[in-house]
Amino acid sequence: MSILVYLEHADGAVKKTSLEAVSYGKALADKLGAGDVIALGLGSIAEAELAKAGTAGASKVLHVSDERLTAGIIQAHATAVAEVYKSIGASTLVLAKSSLGDAVAARLAVKLDASLVSNVVELPDTSAGYQVKRSIYTGKAFAVTEVTKEHKILAVKKNAVDLKTDGAAAAVEIISVNLSDADFAGKITATDKAEGDILLPEADIVVSGGRGLKGPENWGMIESLAKELGAATGCSKPVSDIGWRPHHEHVGQTGVKVAPTLYVAVGISGAIQHLAGVNSSKCIVVINKDPEAPFFKAADYGIVGDAFEVLPKLTEAVKALK
Amino acid sequence: MKILVCITHVPDTTSKIQFTDNNTKFDKNGVQFIIGPYDDYALARAVELKEQLGGSLTVLNVGEVDTEPTLRKALAIGADDAIRINAHPKDSLFVANQIAQIAKSNGYDLILMGRESIDFNGGMVHGMVGELLGMPSFSPVMKLEVDGDTVKMAREIEGGKEQVEAKLPLIAGCQEPIAEWKIPNMRGIMSARTKPLQVVEPSNDEVATSVSTFQLPPAKGAVKLIDKDNVDELVKLLKNEAKVL
């Protein structure tokens, strides 16, 4: 029995969260003696990118290079993954928790008659049954979840496991799957990519601004700090609601939930809905001129000060570090 | 146009999360329950579509009798009738099976729900229902327009969005900004009292997971404040203490 890992990619580059899923799969295989870890890429992905799954712990990478799978057509991906899962006799599917991952995994749970656990944060405990710890209530609690089906699908939360990059190179094998027209029931007519190279949900460092920035014309300060840190930029809900920044930068409970290593919040008071989107961050820095801002209670480090005064100094200090 | 909107009955986003009975049950004490925020977006868009296209709008919840006020609120917002599957929502598969069973016998053109619940955050039910019904499913959907039997959607992807076109019937897991939340007015609240709320017994007991215990994360330590005139110190701490730079 082997473990299959579903790889996601962005513009042909395998996502870091998917490589984390491979590392999780490898650690799971080592713990349970579950056999090989086989990664699966769908659509146009360069061989060198797929081979990264080998360094993260996969012993083999399968590639369905069908161009139609390059876009994330949910049903087609579910059909393709199910066929490969069955053909290799896998017992477990591992993937990264994401918008596409959720949608594909849900259909696969029915197709494969599998137990699906999302937001997984640890390896399973198999000392009595098969129990998996997952994050719930938007990071405010955990549920230790008993998995009752023979087949398992585990969607791993970002940053929940260490990414290993010291494995061997893995051979990439091209395979094909049977896809019908019904699998392509949704036609993607256009894709609008956000500007910038760093995807917010994937970013290791995020710099977010709130109403304390006073207007969209001041966002250059956020972008300058983000550039020095190699960070993605985000914003609070009011900022996206009033149109200062696009919706896809809205970090929070009903926006993008992030789990970076470092989250820097500037001029954001810290409404509970915003905190729910960032509380899985490893380290939180808050800059706000209001010492009573609730965000300080959730922060590791804080500066009470005006963003317009502190941000340029901080950007210079980060630059000087290099 | 026959629309089904599936809603969750969840603790208000500001609720303090606590557990009882040796960490095996959610502590409802002092907690206000609401329509799941993502489901609220789905409901608001469904009300707009019904106003635009006519037809019917049914709202469904899998829950015990204490969820009826939440269903009545959905009726006040604009649903025509409600169905409550009389069961504790044991897990995503259980909920998906109940929805699929109702959908099979009612022939909905469009099934909308939130992209995920805000309690268990699984984001699974729309896809499971889609697979159980052999129907296309899309999520997270941030725009949805219906033109005849064609549905034009914008779906969020990491770092942007894609425009998707599909034919009815289909299922969508919704999120903002698909519509503005709607607040029930007095007329809606009054009419909701007399709108039909059907109680149906669950049709399938199958589950794929069960929660053994709940845990809370360790308490957060106090914030370390740095003087605004000494940002170099912050950078040093981030590098040497937190080791995040």
Coordinates of N, CA and C in Angstrom, one line a residue, chain A residues 26 42 55 77 111 182 199 207 274 293 302:
Chain A
K26 N 5.7 11.5 3.5 CA 6.9 10.7 3.7 C 7.0 10.4 5.2
L42 N -0.6 17.3 -12.3 CA -1.6 17.3 -13.4 C -1.4 18.5 -14.3
T55 N 12.9 15.6 -3.7 CA 13.7 16.1 -2.6 C 12.9 16.2 -1.4
H77 N -9.9 17.0 -12.2 CA -8.8 16.6 -11.3 C -9.2 15.5 -10.4
K111 N -15.8 9.5 -4.2 CA -15.4 8.6 -5.3 C -14.6 7.4 -4.7
A182 N -17.8 15.0 -19.7 CA -18.5 15.3 -18.4 C -17.5 15.8 -17.3
L199 N 2.3 34.6 -3.8 CA 0.8 34.4 -3.5 C 0.6 34.5 -2.0
V207 N 2.8 41.3 4.9 CA 2.7 42.6 5.5 C 1.3 43.1 5.2
H274 N -10.6 39.5 11.8 CA -9.3 39.6 11.2 C -8.3 38.6 11.9
A293 N -5.4 49.0 21.0 CA -5.8 48.2 19.9 C -5.8 46.7 20.3
G302 N 5.3 44.3 19.4 CA 4.4 45.4 19.0 C 5.2 46.7 19.1

